[in-house]
Short mmCIF file of C-alpha atoms (C1' of nucleotides) in Angstrom, two decimals:
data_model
loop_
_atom_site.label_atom_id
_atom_site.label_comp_id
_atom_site.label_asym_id
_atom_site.label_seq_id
_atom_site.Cartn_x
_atom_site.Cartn_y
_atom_site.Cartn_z
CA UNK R 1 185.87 90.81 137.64
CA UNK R 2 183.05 88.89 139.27
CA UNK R 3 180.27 91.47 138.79
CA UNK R 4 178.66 89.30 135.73
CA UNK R 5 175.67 88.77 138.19
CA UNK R 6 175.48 92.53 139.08
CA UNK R 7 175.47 93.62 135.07
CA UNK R 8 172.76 90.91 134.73
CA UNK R 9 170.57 92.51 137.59
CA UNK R 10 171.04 96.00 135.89
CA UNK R 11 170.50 94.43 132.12
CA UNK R 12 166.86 93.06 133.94
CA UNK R 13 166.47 96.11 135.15
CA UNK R 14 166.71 98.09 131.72
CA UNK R 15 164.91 95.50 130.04
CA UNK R 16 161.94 95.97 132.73
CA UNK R 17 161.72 99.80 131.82
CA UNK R 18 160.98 98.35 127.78
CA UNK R 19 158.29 95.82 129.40
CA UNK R 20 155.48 97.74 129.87
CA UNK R 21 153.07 98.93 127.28
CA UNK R 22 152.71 102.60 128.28
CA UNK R 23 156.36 103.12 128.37
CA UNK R 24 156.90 101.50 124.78
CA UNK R 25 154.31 103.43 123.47
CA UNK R 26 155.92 106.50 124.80
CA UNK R 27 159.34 105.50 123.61
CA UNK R 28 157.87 104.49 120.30
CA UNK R 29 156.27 107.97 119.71
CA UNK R 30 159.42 109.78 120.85
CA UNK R 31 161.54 108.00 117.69
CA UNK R 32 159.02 110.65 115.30
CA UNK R 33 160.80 113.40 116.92
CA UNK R 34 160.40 115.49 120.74
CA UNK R 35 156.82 115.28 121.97
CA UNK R 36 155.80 117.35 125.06
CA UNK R 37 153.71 115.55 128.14
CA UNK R 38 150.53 116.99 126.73
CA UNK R 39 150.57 115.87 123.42
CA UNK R 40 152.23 112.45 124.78
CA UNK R 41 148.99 112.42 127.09
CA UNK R 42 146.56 112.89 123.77
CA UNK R 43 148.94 110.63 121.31
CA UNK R 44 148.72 107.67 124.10
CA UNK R 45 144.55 108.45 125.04
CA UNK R 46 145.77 108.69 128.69
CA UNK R 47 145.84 110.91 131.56
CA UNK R 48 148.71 113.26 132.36
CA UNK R 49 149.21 111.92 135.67
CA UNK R 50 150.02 108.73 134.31
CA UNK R 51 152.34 109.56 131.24
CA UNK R 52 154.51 112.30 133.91
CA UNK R 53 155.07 108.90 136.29
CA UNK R 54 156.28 107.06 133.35
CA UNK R 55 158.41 109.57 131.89
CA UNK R 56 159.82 109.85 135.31
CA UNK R 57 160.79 106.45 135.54
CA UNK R 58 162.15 106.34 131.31
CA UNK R 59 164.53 109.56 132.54
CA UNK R 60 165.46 107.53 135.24
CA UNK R 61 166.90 104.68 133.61
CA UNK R 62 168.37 107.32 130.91
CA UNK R 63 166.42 105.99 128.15
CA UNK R 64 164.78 109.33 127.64
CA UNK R 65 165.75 113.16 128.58
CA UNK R 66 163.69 116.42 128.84
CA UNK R 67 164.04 119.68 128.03
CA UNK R 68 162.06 122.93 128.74
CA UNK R 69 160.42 125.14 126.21
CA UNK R 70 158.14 127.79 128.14
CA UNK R 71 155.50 125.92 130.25
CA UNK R 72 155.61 122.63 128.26
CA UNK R 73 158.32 120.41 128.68
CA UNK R 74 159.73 118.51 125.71
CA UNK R 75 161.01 114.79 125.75
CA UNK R 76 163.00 112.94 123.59
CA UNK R 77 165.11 109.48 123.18
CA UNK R 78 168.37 110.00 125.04
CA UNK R 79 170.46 107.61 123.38
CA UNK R 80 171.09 105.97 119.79
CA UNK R 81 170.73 102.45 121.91
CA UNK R 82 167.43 102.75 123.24
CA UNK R 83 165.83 103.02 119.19
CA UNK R 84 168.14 100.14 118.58
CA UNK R 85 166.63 98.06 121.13
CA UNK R 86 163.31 98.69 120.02
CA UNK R 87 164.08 98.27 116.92
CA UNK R 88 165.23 94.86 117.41
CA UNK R 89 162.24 94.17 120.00
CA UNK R 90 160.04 94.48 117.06
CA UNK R 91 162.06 92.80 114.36
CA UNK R 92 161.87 89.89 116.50
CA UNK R 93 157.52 90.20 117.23
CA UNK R 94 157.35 90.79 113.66
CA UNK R 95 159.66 87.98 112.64
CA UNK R 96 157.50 85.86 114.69
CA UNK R 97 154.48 87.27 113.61
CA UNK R 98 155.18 86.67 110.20
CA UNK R 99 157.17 83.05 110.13
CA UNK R 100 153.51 81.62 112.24
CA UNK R 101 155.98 79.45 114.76
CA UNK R 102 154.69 76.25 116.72
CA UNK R 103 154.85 78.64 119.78
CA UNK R 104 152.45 77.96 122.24
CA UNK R 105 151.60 81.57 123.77
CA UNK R 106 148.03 82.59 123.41
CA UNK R 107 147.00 83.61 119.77
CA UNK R 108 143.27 84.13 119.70
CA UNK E 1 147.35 97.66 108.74
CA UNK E 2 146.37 99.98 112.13
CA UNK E 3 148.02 97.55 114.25
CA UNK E 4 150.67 99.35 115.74
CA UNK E 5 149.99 99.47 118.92
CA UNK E 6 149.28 95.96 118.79
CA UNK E 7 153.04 95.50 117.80
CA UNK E 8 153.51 97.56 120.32
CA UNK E 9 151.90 95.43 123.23
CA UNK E 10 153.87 92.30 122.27
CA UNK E 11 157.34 94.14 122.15
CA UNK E 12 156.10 95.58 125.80
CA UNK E 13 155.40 91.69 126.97
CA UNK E 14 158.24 90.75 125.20
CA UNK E 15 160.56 92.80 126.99
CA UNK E 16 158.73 92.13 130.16
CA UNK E 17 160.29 88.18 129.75
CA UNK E 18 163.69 89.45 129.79
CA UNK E 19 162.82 92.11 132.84
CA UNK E 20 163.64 89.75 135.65
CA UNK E 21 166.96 88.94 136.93
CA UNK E 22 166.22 85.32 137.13
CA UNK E 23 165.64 84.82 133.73
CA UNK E 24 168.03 86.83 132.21
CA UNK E 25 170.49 84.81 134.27
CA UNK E 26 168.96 81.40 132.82
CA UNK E 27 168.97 83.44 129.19
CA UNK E 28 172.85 84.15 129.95
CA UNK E 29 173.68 80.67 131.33
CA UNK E 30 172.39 78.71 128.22
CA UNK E 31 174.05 81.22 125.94
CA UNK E 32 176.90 78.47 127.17
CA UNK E 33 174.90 75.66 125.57
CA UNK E 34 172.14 73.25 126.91
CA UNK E 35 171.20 72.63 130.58
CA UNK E 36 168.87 70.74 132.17
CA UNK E 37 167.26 72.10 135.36
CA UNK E 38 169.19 71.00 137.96
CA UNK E 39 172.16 72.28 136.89
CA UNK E 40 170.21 75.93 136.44
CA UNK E 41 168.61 75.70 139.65
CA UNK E 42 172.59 74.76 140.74
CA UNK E 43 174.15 77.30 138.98
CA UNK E 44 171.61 80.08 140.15
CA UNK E 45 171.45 78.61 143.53
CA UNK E 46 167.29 78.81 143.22
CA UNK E 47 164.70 76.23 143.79
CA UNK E 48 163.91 73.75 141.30
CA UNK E 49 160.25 74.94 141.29
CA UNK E 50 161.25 78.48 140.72
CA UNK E 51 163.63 77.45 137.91
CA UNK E 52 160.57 75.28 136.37
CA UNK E 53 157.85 77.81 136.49
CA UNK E 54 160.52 80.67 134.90
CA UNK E 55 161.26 77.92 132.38
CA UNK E 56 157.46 77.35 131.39
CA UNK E 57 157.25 81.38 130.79
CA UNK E 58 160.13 81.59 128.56
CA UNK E 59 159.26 78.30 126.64
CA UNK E 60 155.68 79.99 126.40
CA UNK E 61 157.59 83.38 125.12
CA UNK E 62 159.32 81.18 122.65
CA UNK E 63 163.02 82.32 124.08
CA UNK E 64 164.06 78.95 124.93
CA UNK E 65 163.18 75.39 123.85
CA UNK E 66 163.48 71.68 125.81
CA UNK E 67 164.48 68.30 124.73
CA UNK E 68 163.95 65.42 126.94
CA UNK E 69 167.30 63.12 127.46
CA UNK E 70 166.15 60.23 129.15
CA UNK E 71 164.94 61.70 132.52
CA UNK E 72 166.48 65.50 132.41
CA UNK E 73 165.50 67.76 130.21
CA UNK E 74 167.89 69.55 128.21
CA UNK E 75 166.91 73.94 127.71
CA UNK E 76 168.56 75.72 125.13
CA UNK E 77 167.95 79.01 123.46
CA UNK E 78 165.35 79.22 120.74
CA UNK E 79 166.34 81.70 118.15
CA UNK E 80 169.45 83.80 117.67
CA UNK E 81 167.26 86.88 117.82
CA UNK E 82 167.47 85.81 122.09
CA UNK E 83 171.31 86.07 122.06
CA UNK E 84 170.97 89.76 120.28
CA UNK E 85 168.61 91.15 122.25
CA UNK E 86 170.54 89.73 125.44
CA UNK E 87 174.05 91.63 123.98
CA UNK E 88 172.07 94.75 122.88
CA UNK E 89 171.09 94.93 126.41
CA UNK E 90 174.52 94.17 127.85
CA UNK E 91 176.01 96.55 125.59
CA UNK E 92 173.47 99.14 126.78
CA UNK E 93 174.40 98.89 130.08
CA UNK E 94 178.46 98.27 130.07
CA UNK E 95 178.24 101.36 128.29
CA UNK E 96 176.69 103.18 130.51
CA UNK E 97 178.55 101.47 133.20
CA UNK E 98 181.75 102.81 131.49
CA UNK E 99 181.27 106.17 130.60
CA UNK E 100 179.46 107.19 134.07
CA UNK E 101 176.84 109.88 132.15
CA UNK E 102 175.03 112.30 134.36
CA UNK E 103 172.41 109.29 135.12
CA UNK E 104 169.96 110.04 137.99
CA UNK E 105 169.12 106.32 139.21
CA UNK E 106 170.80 104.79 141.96
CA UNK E 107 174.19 104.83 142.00
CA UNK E 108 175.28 103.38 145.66
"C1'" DT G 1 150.12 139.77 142.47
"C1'" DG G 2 146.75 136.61 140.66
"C1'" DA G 3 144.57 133.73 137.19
"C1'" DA G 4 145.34 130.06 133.82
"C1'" DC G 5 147.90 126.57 131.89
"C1'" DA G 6 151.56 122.67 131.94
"C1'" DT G 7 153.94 119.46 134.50
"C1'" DA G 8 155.45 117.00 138.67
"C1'" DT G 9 154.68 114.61 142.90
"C1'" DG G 10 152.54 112.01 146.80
"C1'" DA G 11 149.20 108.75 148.66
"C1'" DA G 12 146.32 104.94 147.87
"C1'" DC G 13 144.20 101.18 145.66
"C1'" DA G 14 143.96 97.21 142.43
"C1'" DG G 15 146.13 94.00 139.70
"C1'" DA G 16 150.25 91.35 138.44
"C1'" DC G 17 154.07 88.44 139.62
"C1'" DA G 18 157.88 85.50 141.54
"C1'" DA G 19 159.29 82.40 145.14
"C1'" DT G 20 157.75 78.64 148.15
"C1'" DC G 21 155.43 74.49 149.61
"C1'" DA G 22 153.10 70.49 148.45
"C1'" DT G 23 152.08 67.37 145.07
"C1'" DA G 24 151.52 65.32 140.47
"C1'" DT G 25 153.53 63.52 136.21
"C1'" DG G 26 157.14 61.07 133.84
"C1'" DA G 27 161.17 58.04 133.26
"C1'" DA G 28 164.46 54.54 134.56
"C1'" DA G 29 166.18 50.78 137.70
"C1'" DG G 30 165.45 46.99 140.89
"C1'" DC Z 1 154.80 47.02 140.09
"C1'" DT Z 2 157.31 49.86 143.26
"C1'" DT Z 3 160.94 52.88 144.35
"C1'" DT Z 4 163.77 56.68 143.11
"C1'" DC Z 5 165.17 60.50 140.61
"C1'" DA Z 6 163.96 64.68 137.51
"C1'" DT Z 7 160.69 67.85 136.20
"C1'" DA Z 8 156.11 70.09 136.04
"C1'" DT Z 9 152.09 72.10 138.08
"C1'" DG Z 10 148.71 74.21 141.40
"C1'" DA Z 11 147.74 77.11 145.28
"C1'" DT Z 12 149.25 80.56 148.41
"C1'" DT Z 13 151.48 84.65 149.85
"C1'" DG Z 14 154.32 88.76 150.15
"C1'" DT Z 15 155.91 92.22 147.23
"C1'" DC Z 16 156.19 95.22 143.48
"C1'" DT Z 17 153.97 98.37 140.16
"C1'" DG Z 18 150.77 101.23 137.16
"C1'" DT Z 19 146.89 104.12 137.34
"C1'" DT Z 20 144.00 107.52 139.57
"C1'" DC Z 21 142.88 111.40 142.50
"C1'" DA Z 22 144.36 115.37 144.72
"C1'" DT Z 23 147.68 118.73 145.08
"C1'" DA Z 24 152.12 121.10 144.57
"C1'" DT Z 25 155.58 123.35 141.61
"C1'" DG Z 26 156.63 126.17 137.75
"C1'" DT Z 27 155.71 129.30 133.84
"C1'" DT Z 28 153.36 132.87 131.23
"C1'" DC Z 29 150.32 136.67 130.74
"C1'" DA Z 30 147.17 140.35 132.28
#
DNA sequence: TGAACATATGAACAGACAATCATATGAAAG
DNA sequence: CTTTCATATGATTGTCTGTTCATATGTTCA
């Protein structure tokens, strides 16, 4: 099977939905447990508009799924995978935090 | 320590690195060992300019490092933390690829 | 049915970004 | 020192994307 270049495009792809701030934070405060929009919209200081266009785009890459409960609509983490993968986002920016590298990014 | 979502913003730009198909494919080609950029730009039939400038954001990110050999210069993946995040992701998605879940994104 | 609340969706604008072209830096050979 | 090869860098441009505003859909209650 030649498709290696076709799973990379799609493994960019997933990794794009984890690079953006918004989304993380939404993803992050989904591991405490099912959040509806609202309370996502409070948690996160941002409008609803914004966090319902997200959420769209984190249940279309399956990284999050949504259920109804009356008028609100509750999300939560679809998959064991997508925790893992944070998970191991942040043991790596805290490894690096911690063990001060020679790294030349920006550090204020 | 209230820096969460500080944390938070360097997973997101973390992440963001490995959201684009060309560098995940330079990530995945020097999983094979060392390369200097001409045989990248080869391999990925891409510009050498475009290989360069995608090299200078993942040095910056601290996902790969260079060594000069005379006049190439050799890339190679920085940390093992790179390799795990890259098969976390692959994992992610050959799953997904495998058992075909009730997914809503484009499926040609 | 109609008001009130919660969420989703569409259009539009601003900012970010990757590839390209041209060119500069660096290293080795003649 | 000059030429040649390998890589890096700067500027430009077309494209993608996240937020906002306005509005639509959906749900509950009176």
């Amino acid at each position: 099977m030649e498709h290696e270049i076709e799973v990379l495009y799609d493994v960019s792809e997933l990794f794009k939905v984890f690079g953006d701030s918004t989304r993380i934070r939404i993803l992050s405060a989904l591991r405490g447990g099912p959040l509806c929009v609202f309370h996502l919209a409070e948690r996160l200081a941002m409008g609803q508009s914004a966090i319902s266009h997200q959420l769209r785009l984190l249940r279309g890459a399956g990284l999050v799924k949504a259920k109804r409960n009356g008028k609100t609509v509750s999300y939560s983490l679809d998959d064991d995978h997508v925790a893992q993968i944070l998970d191991l986002g942040l043991a790596h920016v805290c490894h690096r935090n911690t063990h001060g590298s020679g790294g030349s990014d920006d550090e204020a």
